[in-house]
Short mmCIF file of C-alpha atoms (C1' of nucleotides) in Angstrom, two decimals:
data_model
loop_
_atom_site.label_atom_id
_atom_site.label_comp_id
_atom_site.label_asym_id
_atom_site.label_seq_id
_atom_site.Cartn_x
_atom_site.Cartn_y
_atom_site.Cartn_z
CA MET A 1 170.71 49.63 -132.83
CA ASN A 2 172.43 52.14 -130.64
CA VAL A 3 176.07 51.84 -129.81
CA HIS A 4 177.34 53.64 -126.72
CA PHE A 5 180.90 54.59 -126.01
CA LEU A 6 182.45 55.42 -122.70
CA ILE A 7 184.85 58.20 -123.51
CA ILE A 8 187.82 58.48 -121.18
CA PRO A 9 190.34 61.27 -121.73
CA LEU A 10 193.70 59.75 -122.59
CA TYR A 11 195.65 61.54 -119.86
CA GLN A 12 193.22 60.34 -117.21
CA ASN A 13 193.28 56.77 -118.48
CA ASN A 14 197.05 56.78 -118.36
CA THR A 15 197.20 57.91 -114.78
CA ILE A 16 194.59 55.37 -113.72
CA MET A 17 196.66 52.65 -115.33
CA ALA A 18 199.84 53.93 -113.75
CA LYS A 19 198.08 54.06 -110.42
CA LEU A 20 196.83 50.52 -110.66
CA GLN A 21 200.24 49.33 -111.74
CA LYS A 22 201.93 50.99 -108.78
CA SER A 23 199.45 49.33 -106.47
CA LYS A 24 200.04 45.98 -108.16
CA ASP A 25 203.78 46.44 -107.87
CA LYS A 26 203.52 46.95 -104.14
CA ARG A 27 201.33 43.93 -103.67
CA GLU A 28 203.71 41.84 -105.74
CA ALA A 29 206.67 43.10 -103.75
CA LEU A 30 204.88 42.05 -100.58
CA VAL A 31 204.16 38.59 -101.98
CA LYS A 32 207.78 38.14 -103.03
CA ALA A 33 209.06 39.33 -99.67
CA THR A 34 206.74 36.95 -97.86
CA ILE A 35 207.94 33.98 -99.92
CA CYS A 36 211.57 34.89 -99.38
CA LEU A 37 211.36 35.45 -95.64
CA VAL A 38 209.14 32.45 -94.92
CA ASN A 39 211.51 30.23 -96.91
CA ASN A 40 214.49 31.30 -94.87
CA ASP A 41 213.06 31.84 -91.41
CA GLY A 42 209.67 30.13 -91.31
CA PHE A 43 206.24 31.70 -90.90
CA HIS A 44 206.46 32.80 -87.30
CA ALA A 45 210.03 34.08 -87.56
CA ALA A 46 209.05 36.37 -90.44
CA PRO A 47 207.54 39.45 -88.76
CA MET A 48 205.30 41.86 -90.63
CA SER A 49 207.82 44.64 -90.03
CA LYS A 50 210.52 42.66 -91.82
CA ILE A 51 208.21 41.76 -94.70
CA ALA A 52 207.29 45.45 -95.03
CA LYS A 53 210.92 46.52 -94.99
CA MET A 54 211.91 44.01 -97.66
CA ALA A 55 209.02 45.21 -99.86
CA ASN A 56 210.02 48.87 -99.25
CA VAL A 57 206.67 49.63 -97.73
CA SER A 58 205.28 50.64 -94.37
CA PRO A 59 203.91 47.88 -92.12
CA ALA A 60 200.55 49.63 -92.24
CA THR A 61 200.46 49.39 -96.03
CA ILE A 62 200.29 45.60 -95.83
CA TYR A 63 196.84 45.97 -94.28
CA LEU A 64 195.58 47.81 -97.35
CA PHE A 65 196.02 44.58 -99.29
CA PHE A 66 195.61 41.86 -96.66
CA GLU A 67 193.40 41.55 -93.62
CA SER A 68 195.98 39.97 -91.37
CA LYS A 69 199.22 38.02 -91.41
CA GLN A 70 197.27 34.77 -91.70
CA ASP A 71 195.33 36.23 -94.62
CA LEU A 72 198.60 37.27 -96.24
CA VAL A 73 200.15 33.81 -96.19
CA ASN A 74 196.87 32.14 -97.15
CA LYS A 75 196.57 34.37 -100.22
CA VAL A 76 200.21 33.99 -101.17
CA TYR A 77 199.85 30.22 -100.86
CA LEU A 78 196.75 30.09 -103.05
CA GLU A 79 198.25 32.34 -105.71
CA VAL A 80 201.47 30.37 -105.91
CA LYS A 81 199.58 27.08 -105.92
CA THR A 82 197.35 28.34 -108.72
CA ALA A 83 200.35 29.43 -110.80
CA PHE A 84 202.03 26.08 -110.12
CA SER A 85 199.01 24.05 -111.19
CA ALA A 86 198.39 26.17 -114.27
CA TYR A 87 201.98 25.57 -115.36
CA ALA A 88 201.88 21.85 -114.52
CA PHE A 89 198.76 21.16 -116.61
CA GLU A 90 199.19 23.79 -119.33
CA THR A 91 200.13 21.41 -122.15
CA PHE A 92 198.18 18.42 -120.84
CA THR A 93 194.95 17.19 -122.42
CA THR A 94 192.64 14.52 -121.05
CA ASN A 95 192.74 12.42 -124.22
CA MET A 96 196.43 11.59 -123.76
CA GLU A 97 197.64 8.10 -122.94
CA VAL A 98 198.16 7.69 -119.19
CA GLU A 99 201.91 7.13 -119.40
CA ALA A 100 202.41 10.06 -121.77
CA GLY A 101 200.25 12.29 -119.63
CA PHE A 102 202.10 11.36 -116.49
CA GLU A 103 205.48 11.98 -118.09
CA LEU A 104 204.31 15.33 -119.39
CA ILE A 105 202.90 16.54 -116.09
CA TRP A 106 205.84 15.19 -114.13
CA ASN A 107 208.27 17.08 -116.30
CA ARG A 108 206.24 20.27 -116.16
CA ILE A 109 206.30 20.07 -112.38
CA ALA A 110 210.04 19.54 -112.47
CA ASP A 111 210.37 22.51 -114.84
CA PHE A 112 208.38 24.71 -112.52
CA LYS A 113 210.61 23.81 -109.61
CA LEU A 114 213.70 24.63 -111.64
CA LYS A 115 212.17 27.82 -113.03
CA ASP A 116 210.72 29.17 -109.78
CA PRO A 117 212.62 27.46 -106.97
CA ASP A 118 211.53 30.00 -104.35
CA GLU A 119 207.85 29.55 -105.12
CA ALA A 120 208.27 25.77 -105.14
CA MET A 121 210.12 25.88 -101.84
CA PHE A 122 207.37 28.00 -100.34
CA LEU A 123 204.70 25.51 -101.43
CA ALA A 124 206.68 22.65 -99.94
CA GLN A 125 206.85 24.43 -96.60
CA CYS A 126 203.13 25.26 -96.68
CA ASP A 127 202.28 21.64 -97.40
CA ASN A 128 204.43 20.33 -94.55
CA THR A 129 203.54 22.61 -91.65
CA PRO A 130 200.46 23.95 -89.85
CA MET A 131 201.09 27.36 -91.44
CA ILE A 132 198.13 27.64 -93.82
CA ASP A 133 194.61 27.41 -92.45
CA GLU A 134 192.50 24.41 -93.37
CA PRO A 135 190.05 26.06 -95.85
CA SER A 136 192.92 27.51 -97.89
CA ARG A 137 194.72 24.19 -97.86
CA GLN A 138 191.62 22.39 -99.12
CA GLU A 139 191.18 25.03 -101.81
CA GLY A 140 194.79 24.57 -102.90
CA ILE A 141 194.49 20.80 -103.16
CA LYS A 142 191.56 21.09 -105.57
CA HIS A 143 193.91 22.37 -108.26
CA LEU A 144 195.55 18.96 -108.52
CA GLN A 145 192.35 17.28 -109.71
CA PRO A 146 193.58 16.61 -113.29
CA LEU A 147 196.44 14.56 -111.89
CA LEU A 148 194.12 12.58 -109.62
CA ASP A 149 191.80 11.94 -112.57
CA LEU A 150 194.72 10.71 -114.64
CA TRP A 151 195.77 8.33 -111.87
CA HIS A 152 192.26 6.96 -111.54
CA ARG A 153 192.11 6.32 -115.28
CA GLY A 154 195.56 4.72 -115.12
CA LYS A 155 194.37 2.36 -112.40
CA GLU A 156 191.20 1.47 -114.32
CA GLU A 157 193.23 0.74 -117.43
CA GLY A 158 195.67 -1.38 -115.41
CA VAL A 159 198.60 0.84 -116.33
CA ILE A 160 199.55 1.92 -112.82
CA LYS A 161 199.47 0.09 -109.51
CA PRO A 162 196.20 -0.04 -107.59
CA ILE A 163 197.53 1.98 -104.68
CA SER A 164 196.11 5.01 -102.89
CA ASP A 165 196.42 8.55 -104.22
CA TYR A 166 198.58 9.49 -101.24
CA LEU A 167 201.05 6.74 -102.00
CA LEU A 168 201.07 7.71 -105.66
CA TYR A 169 201.63 11.31 -104.73
CA ALA A 170 204.35 10.38 -102.27
CA TYR A 171 206.27 8.26 -104.74
CA SER A 172 205.87 10.22 -107.92
CA ILE A 173 205.62 13.88 -107.02
CA ASN A 174 206.70 14.45 -103.45
CA PRO A 175 210.35 13.35 -103.76
CA LEU A 176 210.98 16.35 -105.98
CA SER A 177 210.09 18.59 -103.04
CA PHE A 178 212.61 16.78 -100.91
CA LEU A 179 215.26 17.39 -103.54
CA MET A 180 214.36 21.08 -103.63
CA LEU A 181 214.81 21.23 -99.89
CA ALA A 182 218.21 19.54 -100.07
CA GLN A 183 219.22 21.96 -102.81
CA HIS A 184 218.07 24.92 -100.76
CA ARG A 185 220.31 23.73 -97.95
CA GLY A 186 223.20 23.46 -100.36
CA GLU A 187 223.39 19.69 -99.96
CA CYS A 188 222.79 18.80 -103.60
CA SER A 189 222.17 20.45 -106.93
CA ILE A 190 219.34 19.63 -109.31
CA ASN A 191 220.25 19.41 -112.99
CA GLU A 192 219.22 17.71 -116.25
CA GLN A 193 220.59 14.34 -115.16
CA THR A 194 219.00 14.40 -111.72
CA ILE A 195 215.66 15.23 -113.30
CA THR A 196 215.89 12.33 -115.75
CA GLU A 197 216.91 9.87 -113.03
CA ALA A 198 214.14 11.11 -110.80
CA TYR A 199 211.56 10.65 -113.52
CA GLN A 200 212.72 7.08 -114.16
CA ALA A 201 212.47 6.26 -110.48
CA ALA A 202 209.05 7.89 -110.28
CA TRP A 203 207.63 5.90 -113.16
CA ASP A 204 209.23 2.63 -111.99
CA SER A 205 207.62 3.04 -108.60
CA ILE A 206 204.07 3.53 -109.82
CA LYS A 207 203.78 1.62 -113.11
CA LEU A 208 202.15 -1.79 -112.97
CA MET B 1 244.72 -6.05 -52.49
CA ASN B 2 242.23 -3.87 -50.75
CA VAL B 3 238.59 -3.79 -51.73
CA HIS B 4 236.58 -0.73 -50.77
CA PHE B 5 232.86 -0.48 -50.48
CA LEU B 6 230.74 2.60 -50.58
CA ILE B 7 228.02 1.89 -48.10
CA ILE B 8 224.77 3.68 -48.72
CA PRO B 9 221.88 3.22 -46.32
CA LEU B 10 219.02 1.61 -48.16
CA TYR B 11 216.47 4.27 -47.29
CA GLN B 12 218.76 7.01 -48.63
CA ASN B 13 219.50 5.11 -51.79
CA ASN B 14 215.83 4.66 -52.41
CA THR B 15 215.06 8.32 -52.04
CA ILE B 16 217.95 9.30 -54.28
CA MET B 17 216.57 6.97 -56.89
CA ALA B 18 213.08 8.30 -56.37
CA LYS B 19 214.42 11.81 -56.65
CA LEU B 20 216.22 11.10 -59.90
CA GLN B 21 213.17 9.34 -61.25
CA LYS B 22 210.94 12.29 -60.45
CA SER B 23 213.37 14.57 -62.22
CA LYS B 24 213.47 12.21 -65.20
CA ASP B 25 209.70 12.06 -65.25
CA LYS B 26 209.47 15.84 -65.47
CA ARG B 27 211.99 16.04 -68.25
CA GLU B 28 210.18 13.31 -70.15
CA ALA B 29 206.85 15.07 -69.68
CA LEU B 30 208.42 18.20 -71.12
CA VAL B 31 209.77 16.30 -74.12
CA LYS B 32 206.39 14.70 -74.77
CA ALA B 33 204.57 18.03 -74.44
CA THR B 34 207.00 19.68 -76.84
CA ILE B 35 206.47 16.96 -79.45
CA CYS B 36 202.71 17.15 -79.10
CA LEU B 37 202.41 20.92 -79.28
CA VAL B 38 204.94 21.38 -82.08
CA ASN B 39 203.14 18.72 -84.11
CA ASN B 40 199.81 20.49 -83.81
CA ASP B 41 200.75 24.16 -83.82
CA GLY B 42 204.31 24.40 -85.11
CA PHE B 43 207.43 25.53 -83.28
CA HIS B 44 206.68 29.23 -82.91
CA ALA B 45 203.02 28.73 -82.04
CA ALA B 46 203.97 26.46 -79.14
CA PRO B 47 204.80 28.84 -76.28
CA MET B 48 206.89 27.77 -73.31
CA SER B 49 203.97 28.50 -71.00
CA LYS B 50 201.78 26.04 -72.91
CA ILE B 51 204.51 23.39 -72.94
CA ALA B 52 204.93 23.86 -69.19
CA LYS B 53 201.21 23.61 -68.57
CA MET B 54 200.90 20.42 -70.62
CA ALA B 55 203.81 18.90 -68.68
CA ASN B 56 202.26 20.00 -65.35
CA VAL B 57 205.28 22.10 -64.53
CA SER B 58 206.12 25.77 -64.08
CA PRO B 59 207.61 27.63 -67.04
CA ALA B 60 210.67 28.32 -64.90
CA THR B 61 211.24 24.61 -64.36
CA ILE B 62 211.90 24.12 -68.06
CA TYR B 63 215.06 26.16 -67.61
CA LEU B 64 216.39 23.68 -65.06
CA PHE B 65 216.62 21.14 -67.88
CA PHE B 66 217.12 23.25 -71.00
CA GLU B 67 219.01 26.47 -71.66
CA SER B 68 216.44 28.02 -73.95
CA LYS B 69 213.54 27.18 -76.21
CA GLN B 70 215.94 26.56 -79.09
CA ASP B 71 217.97 24.26 -76.87
CA LEU B 72 214.78 22.43 -75.92
CA VAL B 73 213.73 21.62 -79.48
CA ASN B 74 217.31 20.83 -80.53
CA LYS B 75 217.65 18.31 -77.71
CA VAL B 76 214.21 16.81 -78.30
CA TYR B 77 215.06 16.47 -81.99
CA LEU B 78 218.37 14.75 -81.32
CA GLU B 79 216.89 12.38 -78.76
CA VAL B 80 214.01 11.37 -81.00
CA LYS B 81 216.34 11.01 -83.98
CA THR B 82 218.67 8.83 -81.93
CA ALA B 83 215.82 6.59 -80.80
CA PHE B 84 214.54 6.40 -84.36
CA SER B 85 217.93 5.40 -85.79
CA ALA B 86 218.59 2.90 -83.04
CA TYR B 87 215.27 1.21 -83.81
CA ALA B 88 215.80 1.33 -87.58
CA PHE B 89 219.19 -0.38 -87.45
CA GLU B 90 218.73 -2.60 -84.41
CA THR B 91 218.45 -5.90 -86.26
CA PHE B 92 220.63 -4.91 -89.20
CA THR B 93 224.17 -6.23 -89.70
CA THR B 94 226.66 -5.09 -92.32
CA ASN B 95 227.19 -8.58 -93.73
CA MET B 96 223.63 -8.78 -95.05
CA GLU B 97 222.84 -8.81 -98.76
CA VAL B 98 221.95 -5.32 -99.98
CA GLU B 99 218.37 -6.15 -100.90
CA ALA B 100 217.73 -7.97 -97.63
CA GLY B 101 219.31 -5.16 -95.65
CA PHE B 102 217.25 -2.55 -97.42
CA GLU B 103 214.02 -4.46 -96.86
CA LEU B 104 214.85 -4.94 -93.22
CA ILE B 105 215.70 -1.30 -92.54
CA TRP B 106 212.77 -0.05 -94.59
CA ASN B 107 210.36 -2.17 -92.59
CA ARG B 108 211.91 -1.15 -89.28
CA ILE B 109 211.44 2.49 -90.25
CA ALA B 110 207.84 1.78 -91.16
CA ASP B 111 207.38 -0.02 -87.85
CA PHE B 112 208.76 2.92 -85.94
CA LYS B 113 206.34 5.27 -87.66
CA LEU B 114 203.43 3.01 -86.80
CA LYS B 115 204.65 2.49 -83.26
CA ASP B 116 205.53 6.10 -82.46
CA PRO B 117 203.57 8.26 -84.89
CA ASP B 118 203.99 11.43 -82.83
CA GLU B 119 207.76 11.10 -82.69
CA ALA B 120 207.87 10.32 -86.41
CA MET B 121 205.67 13.29 -87.19
CA PHE B 122 207.91 15.52 -85.12
CA LEU B 123 211.00 14.38 -87.00
CA ALA B 124 209.29 15.03 -90.32
CA GLN B 125 208.50 18.56 -89.30
CA CYS B 126 212.04 19.17 -88.04
CA ASP B 127 213.48 17.92 -91.31
CA ASN B 128 211.22 20.14 -93.41
CA THR B 129 211.44 23.52 -91.69
CA PRO B 130 214.08 25.94 -90.37
CA MET B 131 213.18 24.95 -86.82
CA ILE B 132 216.31 23.07 -85.72
CA ASP B 133 219.65 24.86 -85.82
CA GLU B 134 222.25 23.68 -88.32
CA PRO B 135 224.71 21.93 -85.93
CA SER B 136 221.92 19.81 -84.44
CA ARG B 137 220.58 18.98 -87.88
CA GLN B 138 224.05 17.84 -89.01
CA GLU B 139 224.41 15.79 -85.85
CA GLY B 140 221.05 14.13 -86.50
CA ILE B 141 221.91 13.23 -90.07
CA LYS B 142 225.03 11.34 -88.96
CA HIS B 143 222.85 8.64 -87.45
CA LEU B 144 221.73 7.51 -90.90
CA GLN B 145 225.26 6.49 -91.92
CA PRO B 146 224.54 2.71 -91.98
CA LEU B 147 221.84 3.30 -94.60
CA LEU B 148 224.13 5.46 -96.72
CA ASP B 149 226.85 2.81 -96.48
CA LEU B 150 224.39 0.14 -97.58
CA TRP B 151 223.37 2.22 -100.59
CA HIS B 152 226.98 2.79 -101.58
CA ARG B 153 227.64 -0.93 -101.42
CA GLY B 154 224.46 -1.55 -103.42
CA LYS B 155 225.65 0.81 -106.12
CA GLU B 156 229.10 -0.79 -106.23
CA GLU B 157 227.56 -4.24 -106.54
CA GLY B 158 225.24 -3.03 -109.30
CA VAL B 159 222.14 -3.89 -107.29
CA ILE B 160 220.66 -0.41 -107.06
CA LYS B 161 220.62 2.50 -109.49
CA PRO B 162 223.63 4.81 -109.61
CA ILE B 163 221.70 7.83 -108.40
CA SER B 164 222.47 10.32 -105.67
CA ASP B 165 221.82 9.65 -101.99
CA TYR B 166 219.23 12.43 -101.93
CA LEU B 167 217.25 10.83 -104.72
CA LEU B 168 217.52 7.44 -103.04
CA TYR B 169 216.36 8.95 -99.80
CA ALA B 170 213.54 10.81 -101.50
CA TYR B 171 212.21 7.75 -103.28
CA SER B 172 212.73 5.06 -100.70
CA ILE B 173 212.34 6.66 -97.28
CA ASN B 174 210.79 10.08 -97.58
CA PRO B 175 207.38 9.06 -98.98
CA LEU B 176 206.62 7.37 -95.68
CA SER B 177 206.86 10.77 -93.99
CA PHE B 178 204.38 12.16 -96.48
CA LEU B 179 201.97 9.36 -95.65
CA MET B 180 202.37 10.09 -91.95
CA LEU B 181 201.47 13.70 -92.60
CA ALA B 182 198.38 12.75 -94.59
CA GLN B 183 197.36 10.37 -91.82
CA HIS B 184 197.85 13.08 -89.21
CA ARG B 185 195.51 15.31 -91.20
CA GLY B 186 192.97 12.50 -91.30
CA GLU B 187 193.24 12.18 -95.06
CA CYS B 188 194.37 8.55 -95.12
CA SER B 189 195.14 5.70 -92.78
CA ILE B 190 198.31 3.63 -92.76
CA ASN B 191 197.86 -0.13 -92.35
CA GLU B 192 199.49 -3.45 -93.23
CA GLN B 193 198.48 -3.24 -96.88
CA THR B 194 199.65 0.35 -97.35
CA ILE B 195 203.00 -0.57 -95.84
CA THR B 196 203.45 -3.52 -98.20
CA GLU B 197 202.48 -1.49 -101.26
CA ALA B 198 204.77 1.31 -100.18
CA TYR B 199 207.69 -1.08 -99.79
CA GLN B 200 207.13 -2.53 -103.25
CA ALA B 201 207.06 0.93 -104.79
CA ALA B 202 210.18 1.92 -102.85
CA TRP B 203 212.19 -1.06 -104.04
CA ASP B 204 210.94 -0.76 -107.62
CA SER B 205 212.08 2.82 -107.75
CA ILE B 206 215.64 2.23 -106.61
CA LYS B 207 216.55 -1.32 -107.75
CA LEU B 208 218.61 -1.59 -110.92
"C1'" DG C 1 198.94 76.09 -117.48
"C1'" DA C 2 198.85 77.26 -112.66
"C1'" DT C 3 196.35 77.08 -108.23
"C1'" DT C 4 193.88 74.92 -104.93
"C1'" DA C 5 191.16 72.08 -102.12
"C1'" DA C 6 189.14 67.72 -101.43
"C1'" DA C 7 190.08 62.78 -101.47
"C1'" DA C 8 192.95 58.82 -101.40
"C1'" DA C 9 197.07 56.44 -100.26
"C1'" DA C 10 200.78 55.74 -97.45
"C1'" DT C 11 203.29 56.37 -93.48
"C1'" DG C 12 205.71 55.90 -88.86
"C1'" DA C 13 204.75 56.01 -84.26
"C1'" DA C 14 201.98 53.99 -80.68
"C1'" DC C 15 199.09 50.42 -78.58
"C1'" DG C 16 197.94 46.29 -76.37
"C1'" DT C 17 199.24 41.62 -76.25
"C1'" DT C 18 202.14 37.73 -76.01
"C1'" DC C 19 206.25 35.62 -75.50
"C1'" DA C 20 210.80 33.82 -73.55
"C1'" DT C 21 213.26 34.40 -69.69
"C1'" DT C 22 214.44 35.88 -64.86
"C1'" DC C 23 213.63 36.89 -60.06
"C1'" DT C 24 211.72 36.31 -55.63
"C1'" DT C 25 209.07 33.56 -52.79
"C1'" DT C 26 207.27 29.21 -51.32
"C1'" DT C 27 207.51 24.35 -50.87
"C1'" DT C 28 209.85 20.18 -50.48
"C1'" DT C 29 213.66 17.45 -49.14
"C1'" DA C 30 217.41 15.65 -46.16
"C1'" DT D 1 216.72 23.90 -39.91
"C1'" DA D 2 219.50 24.46 -43.91
"C1'" DA D 3 219.62 23.57 -48.68
"C1'" DA D 4 217.64 22.34 -52.92
"C1'" DA D 5 213.80 22.40 -56.09
"C1'" DA D 6 209.81 24.35 -57.90
"C1'" DA D 7 206.63 27.77 -58.40
"C1'" DG D 8 204.33 31.86 -60.09
"C1'" DA D 9 204.64 36.60 -60.63
"C1'" DA D 10 207.48 40.05 -62.87
"C1'" DT D 11 210.16 41.91 -66.82
"C1'" DG D 12 211.56 43.56 -71.03
"C1'" DA D 13 211.55 42.73 -75.77
"C1'" DA D 14 209.07 41.75 -79.95
"C1'" DC D 15 205.12 41.15 -82.33
"C1'" DG D 16 200.64 42.12 -85.02
"C1'" DT D 17 197.73 45.66 -85.63
"C1'" DT D 18 195.74 50.42 -85.48
"C1'" DC D 19 195.61 55.35 -85.68
"C1'" DA D 20 196.64 60.14 -86.23
"C1'" DT D 21 199.17 62.52 -89.47
"C1'" DT D 22 201.58 63.49 -93.75
"C1'" DT D 23 202.14 62.96 -98.58
"C1'" DT D 24 200.44 62.25 -103.01
"C1'" DT D 25 196.92 62.27 -106.37
"C1'" DT D 26 192.85 64.06 -108.56
"C1'" DA D 27 189.91 67.27 -110.66
"C1'" DA D 28 187.87 71.60 -110.69
"C1'" DT D 29 188.65 76.56 -111.06
"C1'" DC D 30 190.86 80.57 -112.53
#
DNA sequence: GATTAAAAAATGAACGTTCATTCTTTTTTA
DNA sequence: TAAAAAAGAATGAACGTTCATTTTTTAATC
């Protein structure tokens, strides 16, 4: 059996890595700038020139990473949504009891919103406006499948009310987004106690 | 004692009335067009020219009624919010029991959203984006005072949970807006049964 | 290790378009 | 016929996007 090696000189490898990293840094800076500006001004009041300036990059450079402004926000949305879902379901397994699973996921979602408030805020705005195009929105929704599955099982087992997924979503998950919004506007502050109270209310509203 | 009359010829009076009505009609058409276009495209993707066209009016005519585009959406927001609040509290009196008052107001809000889905949708979008300026937003919030007062009384009487107004709002009222949004996207349909289920979940989540 | 030239990446200025708003003209009203 | 209302064309600013150019990187040669 022959074993082949691809031999790359160390100095070259290093520069390639450094190169890739620099490129990644720029892209990440653009993503962060987009989230920040869209959160504060809204999609259409966040011009490409401003996004570029905040990311310390030329407007033209944006088009090396993204096809258009619409493509930029679509991609940012999908990436943030993916990170959000990964975090929400990270410690969840499908063999859990429904109530335990719900509590776990609910708290992970709350954690995410505390940990990355800007990303959470951005998602809330994407989900509430005609800012993201339909295919990307559909793609983003798919990531919540584990939660939908859990709800379906909960309904079959008679643990949660036989109401629609939208109602379940509205009563258990969505209110957190409203709180985030209020916090962003400086009208309230989310802390340990708020989170606990919110979970209690969430469970009370959906349990059978 | 002298009594004075202002005598207006009937024909003139009629035309003045007709004149005023025509003016009112145009303004109303502009308001309706704004709501419709903002709902479907968002604030910044709803150009004045398009609003004018939908209202069968010249772009310049808009400026006879409103100072600017910002002034237009601010005024539309406040008018819709005022109509919404008036409807929500119309049959409510402060001497009602907390639970009865809450049920009444909750159902009136639901009714409004069924009756005027476009207006409700517009309010939801205003409340979730940086589209309305801060003074107008503050002004709009004031209209919900009767509901806040009812909650405070409910907390004092030990009828509802001692949680913040934002949480109460998020769990009892806000989910309806989420349902409206889903309905607008064709993802669900709100009917008698949904409304009843939603009310049950709302009360369960806030009652002590 | 230094030099150099080709290639790649990044830039800022420029373009065409679109928008909110204004101005001048036309139409309607009294 | 004078005044008021409405219209549509005109305007300047701002935007997304592109393009010609500059800067940086790469790799070969001396």
